[in-house]
mmCIF file of C-alpha atoms and ligand atoms in Angstrom:
data_model
loop_
_atom_site.group_PDB
_atom_site.id
_atom_site.type_symbol
_atom_site.label_atom_id
_atom_site.label_comp_id
_atom_site.label_asym_id
_atom_site.label_seq_id
_atom_site.Cartn_x
_atom_site.Cartn_y
_atom_site.Cartn_z
ATOM 1 C CA ARG C 1406 -0.030 -0.068 -0.055
ATOM 2 C CA ALA C 1407 1.050 3.489 -0.650
ATOM 3 C CA LYS C 1408 3.175 5.176 2.057
ATOM 4 C CA ASP C 1409 3.450 8.793 2.844
ATOM 5 C CA ASN C 1410 6.920 9.131 4.318
ATOM 6 C CA GLY C 1411 8.483 12.351 3.762
ATOM 7 C CA ARG C 1412 5.859 13.912 1.566
ATOM 8 C CA GLY C 1413 4.571 16.675 3.802
ATOM 9 C CA GLY C 1414 2.266 14.669 6.008
ATOM 10 C CA HIS C 1415 -1.054 14.689 4.173
ATOM 11 C CA PHE C 1416 -2.855 11.635 5.268
ATOM 12 C CA GLY C 1417 -6.074 12.273 3.699
ATOM 13 C CA TYR C 1418 -5.787 10.105 0.671
ATOM 14 C CA VAL C 1419 -5.230 6.693 2.069
ATOM 15 C CA PRO C 1420 -8.360 4.771 0.959
ATOM 16 C CA SER C 1421 -8.212 2.179 3.646
ATOM 17 C CA LEU C 1422 -9.809 2.773 7.037
ATOM 18 C CA HIS C 1423 -6.515 1.183 8.308
ATOM 19 C CA ALA C 1424 -3.476 3.564 8.480
ATOM 20 C CA SER C 1425 -0.033 2.064 7.559
ATOM 21 C CA ALA C 1426 2.253 1.566 10.513
ATOM 22 C CA GLU C 1427 4.393 4.650 10.154
ATOM 23 C CA GLU C 1428 1.314 6.636 9.510
ATOM 24 C CA ARG C 1429 -0.332 5.331 12.708
ATOM 25 C CA ARG C 1430 2.674 6.064 14.739
ATOM 26 C CA GLN C 1431 2.738 9.725 13.548
ATOM 27 C CA LEU C 1432 -0.978 10.135 14.111
ATOM 28 C CA GLU C 1433 -0.852 8.487 17.457
ATOM 29 C CA LEU C 1434 2.013 11.079 18.628
ATOM 30 C CA SER C 1435 -0.115 13.987 17.415
ATOM 31 C CA LEU C 1436 -3.352 12.397 18.994
ATOM 32 C CA ARG C 1437 -1.799 12.339 22.420
ATOM 33 C CA GLU C 1438 -1.467 16.178 22.251
ATOM 34 C CA ALA C 1439 -4.784 16.689 20.579
ATOM 35 C CA LEU C 1440 -6.955 17.104 23.565
ATOM 36 C CA GLU C 1441 -4.554 19.647 25.192
ATOM 37 C CA ARG C 1442 -4.240 21.646 22.118
ATOM 38 C CA GLU C 1443 -7.983 21.793 21.721
ATOM 39 C CA GLU C 1444 -7.896 20.278 18.195
ATOM 40 C CA LEU C 1445 -10.920 18.022 18.723
ATOM 41 C CA THR C 1446 -14.314 19.440 18.292
ATOM 42 C CA LEU C 1447 -17.883 17.962 18.022
ATOM 43 C CA GLN C 1448 -20.260 17.981 15.341
ATOM 44 C CA PHE C 1449 -23.878 17.252 15.567
ATOM 45 C CA GLN C 1450 -26.002 15.305 13.103
ATOM 46 C CA PRO C 1451 -29.738 15.432 13.303
ATOM 47 C CA VAL C 1452 -31.903 12.277 13.813
ATOM 48 C CA VAL C 1453 -35.655 12.834 12.766
ATOM 49 C CA ASN C 1454 -39.001 11.100 13.327
ATOM 50 C CA ALA C 1455 -39.687 9.133 10.201
ATOM 51 C CA GLN C 1456 -43.303 10.267 10.352
ATOM 52 C CA ASP C 1457 -43.186 14.077 10.711
ATOM 53 C CA SER C 1458 -39.589 14.748 10.191
ATOM 54 C CA SER C 1459 -39.133 16.565 13.473
ATOM 55 C CA ILE C 1460 -35.862 16.400 15.254
ATOM 56 C CA VAL C 1461 -35.767 13.631 18.071
ATOM 57 C CA SER C 1462 -32.002 13.775 18.769
ATOM 58 C CA PHE C 1463 -28.534 14.742 17.549
ATOM 59 C CA GLU C 1464 -25.602 12.426 17.198
ATOM 60 C CA ALA C 1465 -22.392 13.857 18.634
ATOM 61 C CA LEU C 1466 -19.471 13.122 16.078
ATOM 62 C CA SER C 1467 -15.862 13.866 16.821
ATOM 63 C CA ARG C 1468 -13.858 15.957 14.539
ATOM 64 C CA TRP C 1469 -10.002 16.187 14.659
ATOM 65 C CA ASN C 1470 -8.370 19.074 12.994
ATOM 66 C CA SER C 1471 -4.628 18.379 13.484
ATOM 67 C CA GLU C 1472 -1.924 20.884 13.369
ATOM 68 C CA GLU C 1473 0.585 18.342 11.688
ATOM 69 C CA HIS C 1474 -1.981 16.245 9.613
ATOM 70 C CA GLY C 1475 -4.858 18.601 8.805
ATOM 71 C CA PHE C 1476 -8.318 17.160 8.966
ATOM 72 C CA VAL C 1477 -8.298 13.382 9.923
ATOM 73 C CA SER C 1478 -11.365 11.355 9.755
ATOM 74 C CA PRO C 1479 -12.820 9.617 12.814
ATOM 75 C CA THR C 1480 -12.832 6.376 10.956
ATOM 76 C CA LYS C 1481 -9.006 6.589 11.120
ATOM 77 C CA PHE C 1482 -8.243 8.244 14.393
ATOM 78 C CA ILE C 1483 -10.897 6.478 16.556
ATOM 79 C CA PRO C 1484 -9.357 3.083 15.909
ATOM 80 C CA ILE C 1485 -5.948 4.453 16.792
ATOM 81 C CA ALA C 1486 -7.405 6.007 19.935
ATOM 82 C CA GLU C 1487 -8.922 2.672 20.862
ATOM 83 C CA ASP C 1488 -5.766 0.782 20.399
ATOM 84 C CA THR C 1489 -3.910 3.233 22.436
ATOM 85 C CA ARG C 1490 -6.464 3.653 25.109
ATOM 86 C CA LEU C 1491 -6.405 7.401 24.221
ATOM 87 C CA ILE C 1492 -10.230 6.838 23.595
ATOM 88 C CA VAL C 1493 -10.665 6.934 27.529
ATOM 89 C CA PRO C 1494 -9.957 10.491 28.138
ATOM 90 C CA ILE C 1495 -11.133 11.418 24.558
ATOM 91 C CA GLY C 1496 -14.319 9.707 25.208
ATOM 92 C CA LYS C 1497 -14.813 11.488 28.579
ATOM 93 C CA TRP C 1498 -14.295 14.851 26.799
ATOM 94 C CA VAL C 1499 -16.926 13.784 24.222
ATOM 95 C CA MET C 1500 -19.422 12.723 26.749
ATOM 96 C CA ARG C 1501 -18.985 16.167 28.725
ATOM 97 C CA LYS C 1502 -19.167 18.273 25.612
ATOM 98 C CA ALA C 1503 -22.080 16.480 24.178
ATOM 99 C CA CYS C 1504 -24.258 16.696 27.327
ATOM 100 C CA THR C 1505 -23.208 20.510 27.964
ATOM 101 C CA GLU C 1506 -24.210 21.320 24.351
ATOM 102 C CA ALA C 1507 -27.562 19.324 24.696
ATOM 103 C CA ARG C 1508 -28.552 21.553 27.564
ATOM 104 C CA ASN C 1509 -28.926 24.329 25.068
ATOM 105 C CA TRP C 1510 -31.620 22.381 23.088
ATOM 106 C CA PRO C 1511 -35.265 21.830 23.805
ATOM 107 C CA GLU C 1512 -36.095 19.514 26.519
ATOM 108 C CA HIS C 1513 -37.504 16.632 24.290
ATOM 109 C CA VAL C 1514 -34.374 16.600 22.025
ATOM 110 C CA LYS C 1515 -31.958 13.800 23.074
ATOM 111 C CA VAL C 1516 -28.144 13.483 22.463
ATOM 112 C CA ASN C 1517 -26.437 10.326 21.067
ATOM 113 C CA VAL C 1518 -22.990 9.663 22.049
ATOM 114 C CA ASN C 1519 -20.630 6.928 20.675
ATOM 115 C CA VAL C 1520 -18.928 4.804 23.229
ATOM 116 C CA SER C 1521 -16.105 2.465 22.501
ATOM 117 C CA PRO C 1522 -15.701 -1.053 24.231
ATOM 118 C CA GLU C 1523 -12.362 0.310 25.837
ATOM 119 C CA GLN C 1524 -14.313 2.981 27.648
ATOM 120 C CA LEU C 1525 -16.881 0.508 29.090
ATOM 121 C CA LEU C 1526 -14.007 -1.705 30.514
ATOM 122 C CA GLU C 1527 -12.866 1.246 32.546
ATOM 123 C CA GLU C 1528 -14.001 0.710 36.186
ATOM 124 C CA ASP C 1529 -15.373 4.228 36.588
ATOM 125 C CA PHE C 1530 -17.373 4.456 33.349
ATOM 126 C CA ALA C 1531 -20.844 4.486 34.923
ATOM 127 C CA GLU C 1532 -19.534 6.841 37.717
ATOM 128 C CA ASP C 1533 -18.198 9.223 35.021
ATOM 129 C CA VAL C 1534 -21.600 9.349 33.268
ATOM 130 C CA VAL C 1535 -23.297 10.150 36.882
ATOM 131 C CA ASN C 1536 -20.906 12.963 37.330
ATOM 132 C CA CYS C 1537 -21.276 14.205 33.791
ATOM 133 C CA LEU C 1538 -25.008 14.305 34.214
ATOM 134 C CA ALA C 1539 -24.861 15.962 37.513
ATOM 135 C CA GLN C 1540 -22.424 18.597 36.253
ATOM 136 C CA THR C 1541 -24.204 19.420 33.199
ATOM 137 C CA GLY C 1542 -27.755 19.151 34.548
ATOM 138 C CA LEU C 1543 -28.852 16.783 31.695
ATOM 139 C CA ARG C 1544 -31.720 14.573 32.489
ATOM 140 C CA PRO C 1545 -30.550 10.962 32.165
ATOM 141 C CA GLU C 1546 -33.415 10.144 29.667
ATOM 142 C CA ARG C 1547 -32.017 12.717 27.280
ATOM 143 C CA LEU C 1548 -28.688 10.784 26.847
ATOM 144 C CA GLU C 1549 -28.494 7.799 24.469
ATOM 145 C CA ILE C 1550 -25.228 6.004 24.332
ATOM 146 C CA GLU C 1551 -24.331 4.214 21.093
ATOM 147 C CA VAL C 1552 -22.413 0.862 21.170
ATOM 148 C CA THR C 1553 -21.584 -1.603 18.324
ATOM 149 C CA GLU C 1554 -21.755 -5.367 18.561
ATOM 150 C CA SER C 1555 -17.996 -5.414 18.987
ATOM 151 C CA ILE C 1556 -18.611 -4.791 22.847
ATOM 152 C CA PHE C 1557 -19.688 -8.441 22.975
ATOM 153 C CA LEU C 1558 -16.494 -9.800 21.607
ATOM 154 C CA ARG C 1559 -14.306 -9.583 24.577
ATOM 155 C CA ASP C 1560 -14.923 -9.153 28.333
ATOM 156 C CA ALA C 1561 -18.591 -8.857 27.458
ATOM 157 C CA SER C 1562 -19.905 -9.324 30.919
ATOM 158 C CA ILE C 1563 -17.938 -6.205 32.088
ATOM 159 C CA ALA C 1564 -19.168 -4.124 29.307
ATOM 160 C CA ARG C 1565 -22.763 -5.531 29.896
ATOM 161 C CA ALA C 1566 -22.396 -4.679 33.575
ATOM 162 C CA ALA C 1567 -21.368 -1.026 32.842
ATOM 163 C CA LEU C 1568 -24.263 -0.619 30.339
ATOM 164 C CA GLU C 1569 -26.822 -2.206 32.837
ATOM 165 C CA GLN C 1570 -25.576 0.628 35.237
ATOM 166 C CA VAL C 1571 -26.191 3.325 32.926
ATOM 167 C CA LEU C 1572 -29.518 1.868 32.173
ATOM 168 C CA ALA C 1573 -30.365 1.966 35.762
ATOM 169 C CA LEU C 1574 -29.617 5.668 35.694
ATOM 170 C CA GLY C 1575 -32.296 6.081 33.119
ATOM 171 C CA CYS C 1576 -30.184 6.670 30.172
ATOM 172 C CA GLN C 1577 -30.801 4.665 26.863
ATOM 173 C CA VAL C 1578 -28.502 2.535 24.794
ATOM 174 C CA ALA C 1579 -28.665 2.061 21.076
ATOM 175 C CA LEU C 1580 -27.123 -0.802 19.056
ATOM 176 C CA ASP C 1581 -25.073 1.092 16.230
ATOM 177 C CA ASP C 1582 -24.350 -0.229 12.892
ATOM 178 C CA PHE C 1583 -26.552 -3.078 13.207
ATOM 179 C CA GLY C 1584 -25.692 -5.864 10.656
ATOM 180 C CA THR C 1585 -22.301 -5.019 9.927
ATOM 181 C CA GLY C 1586 -20.181 -6.696 12.612
ATOM 182 C CA TYR C 1587 -20.341 -10.120 14.139
ATOM 183 C CA SER C 1588 -24.062 -9.746 14.244
ATOM 184 C CA SER C 1589 -25.767 -12.352 16.531
ATOM 185 C CA LEU C 1590 -29.411 -11.940 17.557
ATOM 186 C CA GLY C 1591 -28.322 -13.251 21.018
ATOM 187 C CA TYR C 1592 -26.719 -9.914 21.698
ATOM 188 C CA ILE C 1593 -30.196 -8.324 21.416
ATOM 189 C CA ARG C 1594 -31.570 -10.567 24.041
ATOM 190 C CA ARG C 1595 -28.846 -9.846 26.442
ATOM 191 C CA LEU C 1596 -29.330 -6.012 26.910
ATOM 192 C CA ARG C 1597 -32.397 -3.616 26.899
ATOM 193 C CA PHE C 1598 -31.468 -1.532 23.801
ATOM 194 C CA SER C 1599 -33.670 1.303 23.065
ATOM 195 C CA THR C 1600 -32.815 1.573 19.496
ATOM 196 C CA ILE C 1601 -31.438 -0.519 16.812
ATOM 197 C CA LYS C 1602 -29.625 1.561 14.163
ATOM 198 C CA VAL C 1603 -29.742 -0.080 10.805
ATOM 199 C CA ASP C 1604 -26.335 0.386 9.124
ATOM 200 C CA ARG C 1605 -26.502 2.567 5.941
ATOM 201 C CA THR C 1606 -25.287 -0.305 3.739
ATOM 202 C CA PHE C 1607 -28.710 -1.913 4.117
ATOM 203 C CA VAL C 1608 -30.508 1.352 3.344
ATOM 204 C CA LYS C 1609 -28.308 1.796 0.141
ATOM 205 C CA GLY C 1610 -28.964 -1.864 -0.804
ATOM 206 C CA ALA C 1611 -32.700 -1.560 -0.431
ATOM 207 C CA ALA C 1612 -32.910 1.520 -2.373
ATOM 208 C CA GLN C 1613 -31.058 -0.349 -5.281
ATOM 209 C CA ASN C 1614 -33.778 -3.011 -5.055
ATOM 210 C CA ASN C 1615 -31.340 -5.430 -3.405
ATOM 211 C CA ALA C 1616 -33.786 -8.159 -2.122
ATOM 212 C CA GLU C 1617 -31.498 -9.314 0.855
ATOM 213 C CA SER C 1618 -31.256 -5.687 2.094
ATOM 214 C CA LEU C 1619 -34.845 -5.256 1.877
ATOM 215 C CA ALA C 1620 -35.733 -8.468 3.729
ATOM 216 C CA ILE C 1621 -33.075 -7.725 6.362
ATOM 217 C CA ILE C 1622 -34.572 -4.222 7.129
ATOM 218 C CA ARG C 1623 -38.127 -5.780 7.414
ATOM 219 C CA ALA C 1624 -37.025 -8.446 9.682
ATOM 220 C CA VAL C 1625 -35.088 -5.830 11.925
ATOM 221 C CA VAL C 1626 -38.181 -3.575 12.016
ATOM 222 C CA ALA C 1627 -40.377 -6.660 12.891
ATOM 223 C CA MET C 1628 -38.102 -7.834 15.505
ATOM 224 C CA ALA C 1629 -37.606 -4.392 17.153
ATOM 225 C CA GLN C 1630 -41.345 -3.690 17.265
ATOM 226 C CA SER C 1631 -42.137 -7.049 19.045
ATOM 227 C CA LEU C 1632 -39.016 -6.436 21.460
ATOM 228 C CA ASP C 1633 -40.423 -2.854 22.198
ATOM 229 C CA MET C 1634 -37.143 -1.269 20.522
ATOM 230 C CA SER C 1635 -37.132 1.667 18.067
ATOM 231 C CA THR C 1636 -35.238 1.497 14.718
ATOM 232 C CA THR C 1637 -33.237 4.225 13.084
ATOM 233 C CA ALA C 1638 -32.236 4.012 9.458
ATOM 234 C CA GLU C 1639 -28.670 5.514 8.904
ATOM 235 C CA GLY C 1640 -27.351 7.235 5.830
ATOM 236 C CA ALA C 1641 -30.468 8.288 4.005
ATOM 237 C CA GLU C 1642 -29.285 10.669 1.307
ATOM 238 C CA THR C 1643 -32.112 10.934 -1.313
ATOM 239 C CA ALA C 1644 -35.815 11.589 -1.177
ATOM 240 C CA GLU C 1645 -36.305 8.056 -2.733
ATOM 241 C CA GLU C 1646 -34.417 6.422 0.320
ATOM 242 C CA VAL C 1647 -36.336 8.493 2.736
ATOM 243 C CA GLU C 1648 -39.671 7.434 1.078
ATOM 244 C CA LEU C 1649 -38.538 3.660 1.252
ATOM 245 C CA ILE C 1650 -37.401 3.850 4.855
ATOM 246 C CA ARG C 1651 -40.862 5.330 5.653
ATOM 247 C CA LYS C 1652 -42.704 2.482 3.830
ATOM 248 C CA LEU C 1653 -40.483 0.047 5.695
ATOM 249 C CA GLY C 1654 -41.657 1.325 8.955
ATOM 250 C CA CYS C 1655 -38.429 2.542 10.578
ATOM 251 C CA ASP C 1656 -39.159 4.890 13.459
ATOM 252 C CA LYS C 1657 -36.288 7.456 12.924
ATOM 253 C CA ILE C 1658 -34.022 8.539 10.009
ATOM 254 C CA GLN C 1659 -30.565 9.924 10.120
ATOM 255 C CA GLY C 1660 -28.639 10.906 6.722
ATOM 256 C CA TYR C 1661 -27.463 13.653 4.761
ATOM 257 C CA TYR C 1662 -30.882 14.130 3.236
ATOM 258 C CA PHE C 1663 -31.956 15.750 6.377
ATOM 259 C CA GLY C 1664 -28.661 17.215 7.570
ATOM 260 C CA ARG C 1665 -24.961 16.640 7.610
ATOM 261 C CA PRO C 1666 -22.890 16.600 10.815
ATOM 262 C CA MET C 1667 -22.904 20.418 11.685
ATOM 263 C CA THR C 1668 -21.376 22.722 14.244
ATOM 264 C CA ALA C 1669 -23.127 23.197 17.672
ATOM 265 C CA THR C 1670 -23.988 26.681 16.531
ATOM 266 C CA ASP C 1671 -25.722 25.561 13.282
ATOM 267 C CA ALA C 1672 -27.684 22.699 15.382
ATOM 268 C CA ARG C 1673 -28.922 25.367 17.712
ATOM 269 C CA ARG C 1674 -30.004 27.486 14.608
ATOM 270 C CA LEU C 1675 -32.178 24.632 13.509
ATOM 271 C CA PHE C 1676 -34.311 25.151 16.490
ATOM 272 C CA ARG C 1677 -34.860 28.751 15.678
ATOM 273 C CA ASP C 1678 -35.257 28.212 11.919
ATOM 274 C CA PRO C 1679 -36.768 24.791 11.477
ATOM 275 C CA GLN C 1680 -37.297 25.394 7.866
ATOM 276 C CA GLU C 1681 -33.443 24.994 7.526
ATOM 277 C CA LEU C 1682 -33.863 21.335 8.061
ATOM 278 C CA ARG C 1683 -34.887 19.596 4.819
ATOM 279 C CA ARG C 1684 -38.479 18.248 5.128
ATOM 280 C CA ALA C 1685 -39.530 15.175 2.956
HETATM 281 P P1 C2E N 3123 -21.318 6.179 13.296
HETATM 282 O O1 C2E N 3123 -21.504 6.135 14.855
HETATM 283 O O2 C2E N 3123 -22.003 5.119 12.593
HETATM 284 O O3 C2E N 3123 -21.725 7.533 12.759
HETATM 285 C C1 C2E N 3123 -22.403 7.794 11.533
HETATM 286 C C2 C2E N 3123 -21.505 8.092 10.388
HETATM 287 O O4 C2E N 3123 -22.141 8.078 9.274
HETATM 288 C C3 C2E N 3123 -20.830 9.448 10.575
HETATM 289 O O5 C2E N 3123 -19.524 9.351 10.116
HETATM 290 C C4 C2E N 3123 -21.723 10.265 9.677
HETATM 291 O O6 C2E N 3123 -21.140 11.476 9.305
HETATM 292 C C5 C2E N 3123 -21.933 9.376 8.641
HETATM 293 N N1 C2E N 3123 -23.298 9.613 7.891
HETATM 294 C C6 C2E N 3123 -24.378 10.109 8.431
HETATM 295 N N2 C2E N 3123 -25.255 10.161 7.469
HETATM 296 C C7 C2E N 3123 -24.688 9.827 6.326
HETATM 297 C C8 C2E N 3123 -25.110 9.708 4.831
HETATM 298 O O7 C2E N 3123 -26.349 10.106 4.548
HETATM 299 N N3 C2E N 3123 -24.311 9.377 3.970
HETATM 300 C C9 C2E N 3123 -22.948 9.130 4.419
HETATM 301 N N4 C2E N 3123 -22.238 8.544 3.447
HETATM 302 N N5 C2E N 3123 -22.500 9.016 5.711
HETATM 303 C C10 C2E N 3123 -23.518 9.567 6.565
HETATM 304 P P2 C2E N 3123 -18.293 10.044 10.845
HETATM 305 O O8 C2E N 3123 -18.748 11.242 11.531
HETATM 306 O O9 C2E N 3123 -17.173 10.110 9.872
HETATM 307 O O10 C2E N 3123 -17.945 8.939 11.931
HETATM 308 C C11 C2E N 3123 -17.468 7.707 11.558
HETATM 309 C C12 C2E N 3123 -17.470 6.758 12.815
HETATM 310 O O11 C2E N 3123 -16.411 7.115 13.714
HETATM 311 C C13 C2E N 3123 -18.759 6.812 13.552
HETATM 312 O O12 C2E N 3123 -19.799 6.024 12.891
HETATM 313 C C14 C2E N 3123 -18.345 6.330 14.897
HETATM 314 O O13 C2E N 3123 -18.304 4.904 14.848
HETATM 315 C C15 C2E N 3123 -16.884 6.798 15.047
HETATM 316 N N6 C2E N 3123 -16.959 7.959 15.911
HETATM 317 C C16 C2E N 3123 -17.169 9.287 15.621
HETATM 318 N N7 C2E N 3123 -17.089 10.061 16.595
HETATM 319 C C17 C2E N 3123 -16.841 9.271 17.700
HETATM 320 C C18 C2E N 3123 -16.690 9.390 19.183
HETATM 321 O O14 C2E N 3123 -16.762 10.574 19.693
HETATM 322 N N8 C2E N 3123 -16.466 8.255 19.838
HETATM 323 C C19 C2E N 3123 -16.435 7.109 19.341
HETATM 324 N N9 C2E N 3123 -16.137 6.051 20.065
HETATM 325 N N10 C2E N 3123 -16.614 6.812 17.962
HETATM 326 C C20 C2E N 3123 -16.835 7.858 17.154
HETATM 327 MG MG1 MG N 3124 -23.107 6.261 16.056
HETATM 328 MG MG1 MG N 3125 -23.801 4.385 12.975
HETATM 329 MG MG1 MG N 3126 -22.577 3.521 10.465
#
């Protein structure tokens, strides 16, 4: 694979999600400084009610604008942060920042925060959530933590215990990117997920008349309904995709069609000027 050594440190072009060893080493060094240098920011992407297109929540998404490397995608730096455990302090920062910002929104609007398995294995995860809610004054019901199936791969009982603790606080837990990982329906039985987020590959597939994708979305929606969980379809970009998702009965939609990840300021503006949000 192409390497970047000595060519001015621009990392944006590597097509793979996985950086080369040298690239990773350099990114890791810079990432260690990123929090202190205030190079990390959050963006917020709207999640809307599929029926009436009203905003039900925003997902907080990390952004890193590095002094050395320019803009680095989270698909690249989050895996490095996970491998190096830098995700623990970064994740705490994300949680605080996201809950603080959510206090500026209407009371019925939730905030979704991605949490990596490494964070759940920290002994003080739930305690940190408690402190965060207390410090920000956010009602626990307004925080929905997003985890992927990867939390069940190792030390599953510790991760599950941590999630049970935050559920007991009144927070919600969503299963993110459903269908892409080592999916097993057994996972869904083991934890009271509030929401199943159907990965955008299925939305894309269904819109292209892929019979398997359609069948899978239908099955997930039916299963979620009977288990009293809600569904969010990820990655709807076109009016056709939105229409299809509605027909399939997903409860919520997140995707570029309604809004890209945006700054906190722009997210607040949506509540003043709701017509800025695309309505289908
Ligand atoms: P995710 O949690 O599944 O977040 C959704 C991703 O899909 C975001 O990518 C979002 O920008 C993108 N997306 C949303 N709608 C559309 C659409 O209509 N079309 C397309 N093509 N993409 C869409 P992003 O922001 O690059 O984040 C990538 C992943 O990085 C996230 O996937 C999440 O797994 C991880 N991530 C981001 N921020 C954090 C964080 O603070 N903590 C942790 N642990 N992971 C994070
Ligand atoms: Mg997510
Ligand atoms: Mg997702
Ligand atoms: Mg996804």
